[in-house]
Coordinates of C-alpha atoms in Angstrom, one line a residue:
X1 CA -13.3 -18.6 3.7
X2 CA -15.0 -17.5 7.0
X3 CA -17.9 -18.5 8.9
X4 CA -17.7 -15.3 11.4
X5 CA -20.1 -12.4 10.5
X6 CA -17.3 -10.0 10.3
X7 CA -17.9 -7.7 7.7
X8 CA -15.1 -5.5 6.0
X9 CA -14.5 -2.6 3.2
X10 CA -15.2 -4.1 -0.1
X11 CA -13.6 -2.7 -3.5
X12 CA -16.5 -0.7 -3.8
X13 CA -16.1 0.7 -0.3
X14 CA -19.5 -0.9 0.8
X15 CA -19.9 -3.4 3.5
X16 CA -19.1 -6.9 2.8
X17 CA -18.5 -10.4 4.4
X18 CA -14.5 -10.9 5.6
X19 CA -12.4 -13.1 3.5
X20 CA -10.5 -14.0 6.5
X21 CA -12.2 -15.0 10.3
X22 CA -11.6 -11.8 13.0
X23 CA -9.2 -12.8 15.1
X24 CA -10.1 -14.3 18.0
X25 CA -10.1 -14.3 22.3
X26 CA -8.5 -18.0 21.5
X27 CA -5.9 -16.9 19.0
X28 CA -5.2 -14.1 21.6
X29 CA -5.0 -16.4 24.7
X30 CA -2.1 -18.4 22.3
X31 CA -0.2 -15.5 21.8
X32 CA 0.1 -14.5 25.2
X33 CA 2.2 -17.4 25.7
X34 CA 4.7 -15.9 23.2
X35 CA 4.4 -12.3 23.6
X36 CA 5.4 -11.0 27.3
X37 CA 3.5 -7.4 26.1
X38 CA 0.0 -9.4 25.5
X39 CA -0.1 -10.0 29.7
X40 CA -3.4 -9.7 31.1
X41 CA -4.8 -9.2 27.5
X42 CA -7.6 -11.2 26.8
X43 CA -10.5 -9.2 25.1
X44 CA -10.4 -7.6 21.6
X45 CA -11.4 -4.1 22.1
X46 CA -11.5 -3.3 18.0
X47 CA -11.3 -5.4 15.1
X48 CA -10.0 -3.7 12.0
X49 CA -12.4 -3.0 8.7
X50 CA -10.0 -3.6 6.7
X51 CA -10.3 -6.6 3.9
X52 CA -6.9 -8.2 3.3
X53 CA -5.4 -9.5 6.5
X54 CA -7.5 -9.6 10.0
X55 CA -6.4 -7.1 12.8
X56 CA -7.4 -6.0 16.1
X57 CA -6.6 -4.1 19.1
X58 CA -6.2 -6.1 22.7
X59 CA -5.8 -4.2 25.6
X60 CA -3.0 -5.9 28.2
X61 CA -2.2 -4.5 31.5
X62 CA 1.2 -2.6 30.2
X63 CA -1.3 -1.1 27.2
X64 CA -3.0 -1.5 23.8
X65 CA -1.6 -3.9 21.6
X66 CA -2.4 -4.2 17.6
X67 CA -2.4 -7.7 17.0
X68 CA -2.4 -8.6 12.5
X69 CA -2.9 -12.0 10.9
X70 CA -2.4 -12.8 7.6
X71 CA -3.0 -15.9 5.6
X72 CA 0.4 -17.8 4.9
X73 CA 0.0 -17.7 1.6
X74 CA -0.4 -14.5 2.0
X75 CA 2.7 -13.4 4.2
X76 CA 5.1 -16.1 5.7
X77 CA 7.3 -15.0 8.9
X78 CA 10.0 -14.4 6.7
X79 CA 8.3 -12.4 4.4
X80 CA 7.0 -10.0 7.3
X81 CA 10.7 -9.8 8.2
X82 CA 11.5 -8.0 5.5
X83 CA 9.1 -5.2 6.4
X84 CA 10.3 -5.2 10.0
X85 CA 13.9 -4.9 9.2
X86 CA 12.9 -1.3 6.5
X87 CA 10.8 -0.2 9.8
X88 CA 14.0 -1.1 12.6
X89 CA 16.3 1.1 9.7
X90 CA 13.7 3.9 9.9
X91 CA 13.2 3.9 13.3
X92 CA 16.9 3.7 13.6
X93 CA 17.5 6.8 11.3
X94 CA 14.6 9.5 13.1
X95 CA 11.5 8.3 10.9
X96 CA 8.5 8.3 13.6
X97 CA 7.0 4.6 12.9
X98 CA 5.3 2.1 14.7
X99 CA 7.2 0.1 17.4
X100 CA 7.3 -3.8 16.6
X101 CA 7.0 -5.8 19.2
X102 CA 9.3 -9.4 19.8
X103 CA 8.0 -12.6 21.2
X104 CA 10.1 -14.3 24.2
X105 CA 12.5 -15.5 21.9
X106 CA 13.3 -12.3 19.5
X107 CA 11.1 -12.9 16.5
X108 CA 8.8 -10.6 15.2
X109 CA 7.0 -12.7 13.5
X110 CA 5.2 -16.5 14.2
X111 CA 3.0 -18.8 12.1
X112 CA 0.2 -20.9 14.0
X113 CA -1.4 -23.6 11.9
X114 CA -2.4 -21.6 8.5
X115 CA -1.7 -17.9 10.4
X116 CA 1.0 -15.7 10.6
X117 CA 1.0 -13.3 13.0
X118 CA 3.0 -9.5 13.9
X119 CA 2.4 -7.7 16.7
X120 CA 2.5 -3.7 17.2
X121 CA 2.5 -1.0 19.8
X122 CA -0.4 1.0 19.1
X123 CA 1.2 4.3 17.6
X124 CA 1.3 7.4 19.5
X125 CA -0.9 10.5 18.2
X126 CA -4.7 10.7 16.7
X127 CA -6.3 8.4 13.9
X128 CA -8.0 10.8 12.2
X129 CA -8.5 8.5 9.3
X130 CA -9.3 5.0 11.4
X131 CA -12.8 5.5 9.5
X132 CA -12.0 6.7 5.9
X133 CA -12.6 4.2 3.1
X134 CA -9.5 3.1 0.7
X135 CA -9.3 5.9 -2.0
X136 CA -10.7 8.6 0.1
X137 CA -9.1 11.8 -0.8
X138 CA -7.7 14.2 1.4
X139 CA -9.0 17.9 1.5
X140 CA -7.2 19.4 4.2
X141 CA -4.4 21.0 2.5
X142 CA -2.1 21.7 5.7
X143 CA -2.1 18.2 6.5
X144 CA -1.6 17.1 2.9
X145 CA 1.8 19.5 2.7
X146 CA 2.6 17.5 6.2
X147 CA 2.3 14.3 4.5
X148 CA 4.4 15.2 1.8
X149 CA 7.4 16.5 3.9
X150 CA 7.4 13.2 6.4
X151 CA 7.5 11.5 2.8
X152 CA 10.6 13.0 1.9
X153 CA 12.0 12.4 5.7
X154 CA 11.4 8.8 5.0
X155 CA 13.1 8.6 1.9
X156 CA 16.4 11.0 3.1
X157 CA 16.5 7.7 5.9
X158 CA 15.9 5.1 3.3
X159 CA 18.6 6.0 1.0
X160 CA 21.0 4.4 3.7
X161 CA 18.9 0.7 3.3
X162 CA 19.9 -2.3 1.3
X163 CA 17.9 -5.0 1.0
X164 CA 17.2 -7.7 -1.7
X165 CA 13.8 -7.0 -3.3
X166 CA 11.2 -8.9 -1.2
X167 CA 10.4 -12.6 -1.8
X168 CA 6.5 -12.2 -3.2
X169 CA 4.7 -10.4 -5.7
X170 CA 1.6 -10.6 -3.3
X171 CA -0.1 -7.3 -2.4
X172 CA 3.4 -6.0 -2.7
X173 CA 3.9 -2.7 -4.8
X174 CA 7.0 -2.7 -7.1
X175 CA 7.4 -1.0 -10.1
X176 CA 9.0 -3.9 -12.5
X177 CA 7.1 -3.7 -15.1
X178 CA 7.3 0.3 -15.2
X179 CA 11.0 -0.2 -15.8
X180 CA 10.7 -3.1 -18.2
X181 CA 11.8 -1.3 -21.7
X182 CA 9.0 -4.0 -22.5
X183 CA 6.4 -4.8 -20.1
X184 CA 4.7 -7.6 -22.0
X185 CA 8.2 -9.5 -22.7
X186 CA 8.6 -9.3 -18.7
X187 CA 5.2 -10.3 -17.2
X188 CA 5.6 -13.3 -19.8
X189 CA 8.8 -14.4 -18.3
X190 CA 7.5 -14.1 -14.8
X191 CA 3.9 -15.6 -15.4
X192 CA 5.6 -19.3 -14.8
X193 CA 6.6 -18.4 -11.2
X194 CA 2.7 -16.7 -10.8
X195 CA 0.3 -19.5 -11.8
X196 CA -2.6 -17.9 -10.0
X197 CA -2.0 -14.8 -12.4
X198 CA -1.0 -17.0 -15.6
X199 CA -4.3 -19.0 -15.1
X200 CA -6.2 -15.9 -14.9
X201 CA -4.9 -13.6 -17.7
X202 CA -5.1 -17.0 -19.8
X203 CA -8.2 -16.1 -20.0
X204 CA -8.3 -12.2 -20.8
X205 CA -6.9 -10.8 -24.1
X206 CA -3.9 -9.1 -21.6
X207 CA -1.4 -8.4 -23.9
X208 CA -3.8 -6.8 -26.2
X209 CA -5.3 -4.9 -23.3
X210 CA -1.7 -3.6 -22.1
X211 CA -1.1 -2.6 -26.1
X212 CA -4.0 -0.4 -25.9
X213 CA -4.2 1.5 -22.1
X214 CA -0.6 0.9 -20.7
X215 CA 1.8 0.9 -23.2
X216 CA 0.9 4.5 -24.9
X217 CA 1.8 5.9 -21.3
X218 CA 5.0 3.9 -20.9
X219 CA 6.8 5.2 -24.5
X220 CA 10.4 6.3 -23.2
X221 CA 9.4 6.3 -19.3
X222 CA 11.7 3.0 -18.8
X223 CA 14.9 5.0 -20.1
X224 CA 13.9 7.8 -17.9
X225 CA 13.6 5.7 -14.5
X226 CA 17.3 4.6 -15.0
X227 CA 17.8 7.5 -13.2
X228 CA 15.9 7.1 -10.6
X229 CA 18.0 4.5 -8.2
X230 CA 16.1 2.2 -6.6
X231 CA 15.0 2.8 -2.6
X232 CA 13.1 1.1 -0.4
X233 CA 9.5 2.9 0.0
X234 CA 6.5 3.2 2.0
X235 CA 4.3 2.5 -1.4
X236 CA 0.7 3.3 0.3
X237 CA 1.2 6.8 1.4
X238 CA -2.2 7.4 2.2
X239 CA -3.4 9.8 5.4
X240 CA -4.7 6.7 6.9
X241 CA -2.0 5.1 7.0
X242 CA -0.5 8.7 9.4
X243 CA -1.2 9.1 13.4
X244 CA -1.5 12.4 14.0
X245 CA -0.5 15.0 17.2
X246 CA -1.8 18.6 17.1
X247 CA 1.5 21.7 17.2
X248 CA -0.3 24.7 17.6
X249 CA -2.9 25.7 15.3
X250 CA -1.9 22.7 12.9
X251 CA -1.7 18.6 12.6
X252 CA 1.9 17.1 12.3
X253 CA 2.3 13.4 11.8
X254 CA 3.3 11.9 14.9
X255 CA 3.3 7.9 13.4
X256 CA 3.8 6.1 10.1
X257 CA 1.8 2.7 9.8
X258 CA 1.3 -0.1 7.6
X259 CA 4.7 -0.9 5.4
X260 CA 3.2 -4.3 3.8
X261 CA 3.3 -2.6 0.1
X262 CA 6.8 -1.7 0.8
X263 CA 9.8 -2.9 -1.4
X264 CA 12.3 -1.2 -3.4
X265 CA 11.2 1.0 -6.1
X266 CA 12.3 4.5 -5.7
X267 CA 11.2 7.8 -4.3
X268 CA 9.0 9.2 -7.5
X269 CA 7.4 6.2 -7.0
X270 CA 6.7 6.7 -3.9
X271 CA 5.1 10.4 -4.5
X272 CA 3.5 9.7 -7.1
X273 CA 1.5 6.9 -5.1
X274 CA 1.1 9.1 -2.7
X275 CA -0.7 11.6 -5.4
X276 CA -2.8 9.0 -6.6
X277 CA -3.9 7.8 -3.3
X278 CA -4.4 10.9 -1.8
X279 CA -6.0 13.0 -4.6
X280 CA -8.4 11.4 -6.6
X281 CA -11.5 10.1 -5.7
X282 CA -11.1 7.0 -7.4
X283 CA -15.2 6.0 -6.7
X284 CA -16.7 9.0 -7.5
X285 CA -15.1 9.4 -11.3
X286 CA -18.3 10.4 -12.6
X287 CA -18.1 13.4 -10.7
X288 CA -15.4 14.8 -13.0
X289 CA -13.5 17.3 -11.7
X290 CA -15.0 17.7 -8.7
X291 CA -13.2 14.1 -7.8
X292 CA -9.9 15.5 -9.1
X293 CA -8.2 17.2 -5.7
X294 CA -5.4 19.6 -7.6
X295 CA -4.7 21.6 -4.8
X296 CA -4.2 18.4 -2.5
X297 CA -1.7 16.5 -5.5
X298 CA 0.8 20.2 -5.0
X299 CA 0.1 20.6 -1.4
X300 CA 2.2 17.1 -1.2
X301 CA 4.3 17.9 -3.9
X302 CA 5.2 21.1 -2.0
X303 CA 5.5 19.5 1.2
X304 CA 7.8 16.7 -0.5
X305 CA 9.9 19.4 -2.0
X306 CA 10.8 21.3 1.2
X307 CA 12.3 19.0 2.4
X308 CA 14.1 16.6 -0.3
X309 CA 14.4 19.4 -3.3
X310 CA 13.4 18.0 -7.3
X311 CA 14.5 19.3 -10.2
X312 CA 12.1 20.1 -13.2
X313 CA 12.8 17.0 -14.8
X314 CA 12.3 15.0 -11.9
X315 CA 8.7 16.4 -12.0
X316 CA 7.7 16.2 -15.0
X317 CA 9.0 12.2 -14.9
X318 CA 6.5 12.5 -12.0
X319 CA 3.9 13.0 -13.6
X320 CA 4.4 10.8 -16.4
X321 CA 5.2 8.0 -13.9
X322 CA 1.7 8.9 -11.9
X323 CA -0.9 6.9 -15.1
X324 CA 1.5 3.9 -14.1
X325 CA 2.5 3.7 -10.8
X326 CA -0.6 1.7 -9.8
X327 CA 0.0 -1.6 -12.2
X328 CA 2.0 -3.8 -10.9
X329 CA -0.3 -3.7 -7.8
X330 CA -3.2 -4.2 -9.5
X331 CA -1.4 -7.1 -11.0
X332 CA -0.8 -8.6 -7.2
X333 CA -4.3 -8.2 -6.3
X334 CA -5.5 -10.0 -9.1
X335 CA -3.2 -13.2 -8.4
X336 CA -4.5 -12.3 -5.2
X337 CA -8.1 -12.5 -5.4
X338 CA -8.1 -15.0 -8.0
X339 CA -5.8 -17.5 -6.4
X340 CA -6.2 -17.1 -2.6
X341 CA -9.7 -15.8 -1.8
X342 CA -11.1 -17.4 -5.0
X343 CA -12.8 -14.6 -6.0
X344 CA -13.2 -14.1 -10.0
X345 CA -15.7 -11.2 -9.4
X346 CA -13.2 -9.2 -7.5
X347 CA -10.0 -10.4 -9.7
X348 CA -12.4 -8.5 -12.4
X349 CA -12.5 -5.7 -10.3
X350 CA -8.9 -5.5 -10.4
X351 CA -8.2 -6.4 -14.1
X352 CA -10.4 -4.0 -15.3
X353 CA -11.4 -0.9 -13.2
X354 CA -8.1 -1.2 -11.8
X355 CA -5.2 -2.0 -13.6
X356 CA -6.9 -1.0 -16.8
X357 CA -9.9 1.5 -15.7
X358 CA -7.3 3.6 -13.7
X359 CA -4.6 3.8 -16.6
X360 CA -7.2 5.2 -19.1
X361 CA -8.4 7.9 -17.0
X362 CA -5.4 9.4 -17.3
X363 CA -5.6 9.5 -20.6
X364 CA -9.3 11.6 -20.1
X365 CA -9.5 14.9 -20.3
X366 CA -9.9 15.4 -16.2
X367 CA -6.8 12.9 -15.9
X368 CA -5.0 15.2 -18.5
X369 CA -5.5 18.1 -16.6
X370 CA -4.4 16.7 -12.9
X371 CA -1.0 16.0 -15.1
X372 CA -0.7 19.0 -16.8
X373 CA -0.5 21.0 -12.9
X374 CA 2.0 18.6 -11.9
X375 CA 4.1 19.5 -15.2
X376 CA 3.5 23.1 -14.7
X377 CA 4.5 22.8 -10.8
X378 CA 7.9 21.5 -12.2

């Protein structure tokens, strides 16, 4: 889809051409004419490695700016609205998120020919994880326990939010199929309104594939989450995704970034993503235990706990909920992959080391023991 040798993070955390252009001095010059902060901003100073949407940093003469573009098919201006409203709500209620920034006449977000484009401050604090490939885990266990507490603080704001659940199933996380009491019956009532996914699975033995790795985890979880209210959630808690600012001898977060997996599911949800993106090395499964971070999954759950308190059975549902929590997703990259960028090798990716490889490891010995501590932590 791009001519530009901008290369980006592939599944496989190797180094691969961009799906989308890097944005450009051109692209920048057309947004200053909207955006009053972009003043004097002209070169692009960084240009993100990540592979979904295109971002940069521009420097303008009242500071850095983080400029992101998305495809519209990808994000519309109305969808990114619904992110910005969650992130106005936390910043409204003490959460410590990134500032979004409004063009001359109050939006937040504008479309330019096939782009859509948001506009950040650049968060206050340390990226200590700018560099990190997707799925690294974390090790440090201080700054794990951190990430769990400013979890919880973001939920204990959320539960005043109400919004409609957001208007795509694109690289959004939600958990409907989870609480489907049957997840089959439900994907096949939605694949009409998801071609790109309908033309894909047409041609995969899904439901059989579902009958054998998803379904044995989901027995009896669907009555479970009824009671688990929906709330509106970060859904890629990863240390990445953090700024950081040094108190004392330790690292509290200073800024929460990147809400574009956020929607409502609920707060277990939200932990347990957090577990499975910050404590298993996802890459490195051959490894066995020694890509199984224990220590790192309680450290958040203790963190998390301080702060908003669980009962048992709220973590034992956790850990049940943790084999799961990542298929729906897997789902929207899929639809992703195979109808936007056009990439079958990729949509494989997803289908099967994804939706399917990641559901089965839990079933694994190592997977079985990463649950097991979470049951015993209840």
């Amino acid at each position: 889809m791009t001519s530009s040798n901008h290369r980006v993070q592939g599944l496989n955390n190797d180094e691969v051409p961009a799906d989308w252009p890097a944005i450009s001095e051109r692209e920048v010059a057309w947004l200053r004419d909207r955006f009053t902060q972009l003043e004097g901003a002209g070169t692009v100073l960084w240009h993100s490695p990540r592979p979904m949407s295109a971002a940069a940093i521009v420097e303008g003469t009242s500071g850095k700016i983080f400029i992101k573009r998305h495809h519209h098919s990808v994000r519309t201006a109305a969808t990114l609205d619904e992110e910005h409203r969650f992130i106005g709500h936390l910043a409204n209620n003490g959460v410590p998120v990134v500032q979004v920034l409004q063009d001359r006449d109050g939006a937040t977000a504008v479309e330019h020919d096939s782009w859509t484009y948001e506009l950040h401050a650049v968060g206050d604090g340390l990226d200590l994880y700018r560099d990190a490939p997707s799925w690294t885990p974390v090790t440090d266990l201080i700054q794990a326990r951190e990430a769990g507490s400013m979890l919880a603080v973001l939920h204990q704001a959320s539960e005043s939010y109400t919004a409609a659940q957001r208007d795509t199933h694109i690289l959004v996380a939600r958990d409907d199929l989870i609480r489907a009491a049957n997840p089959i019956a439900k994907l096949e009532h939605d694949l009409p309104e998801r071609p790109a996914l309908a033309d894909y699975l047409a041609h995969k033995p899904w439901q059989q594939d579902l009958r054998q790795a998803v379904l044995p985890l989901h027995s009896g979880l669907a009555e479970r989450l009824h009671t688990e209210p929906h709330l509106w959630a970060h859904n890629d808690w990863h240390v990445s995704n953090l700024l950081w600012r040094r108190d004392g001898d330790a690292m509290k977060v200073a800024t929460v970034l990147d809400f574009g997996l956020a929607s409502p599911t609920s707060a277990l949800f939200d932990l347990a993503t957090a577990i499975e993106r910050n404590a298993v090395a996802w890459l490195e499964l051959e490894r066995g235990m020694d890509a199984v971070h224990i220590d790192t999954a309680l450290a958040l759950l203790d963190g998390y706990r301080q702060i908003r308190p669980l009962s048992a059975a709220q973590v034992h549902l956790l850990a049940d909920l943790l084999p799961l929590v990542h298929v729906d997703f897997a789902l929207s990259e899929v639809e992703y992959f195979h109808g936007i960028t056009g990439s079958t090798a990729n949509a494989d990716v997803a289908y099967h080391d994804f939706l399917l490889g990641h559901a089965q490891w839990f079933r694994s010995d190592d997977g079985q023991t990463l649950l097991a501590a979470l049951h015993a932590a209840a």
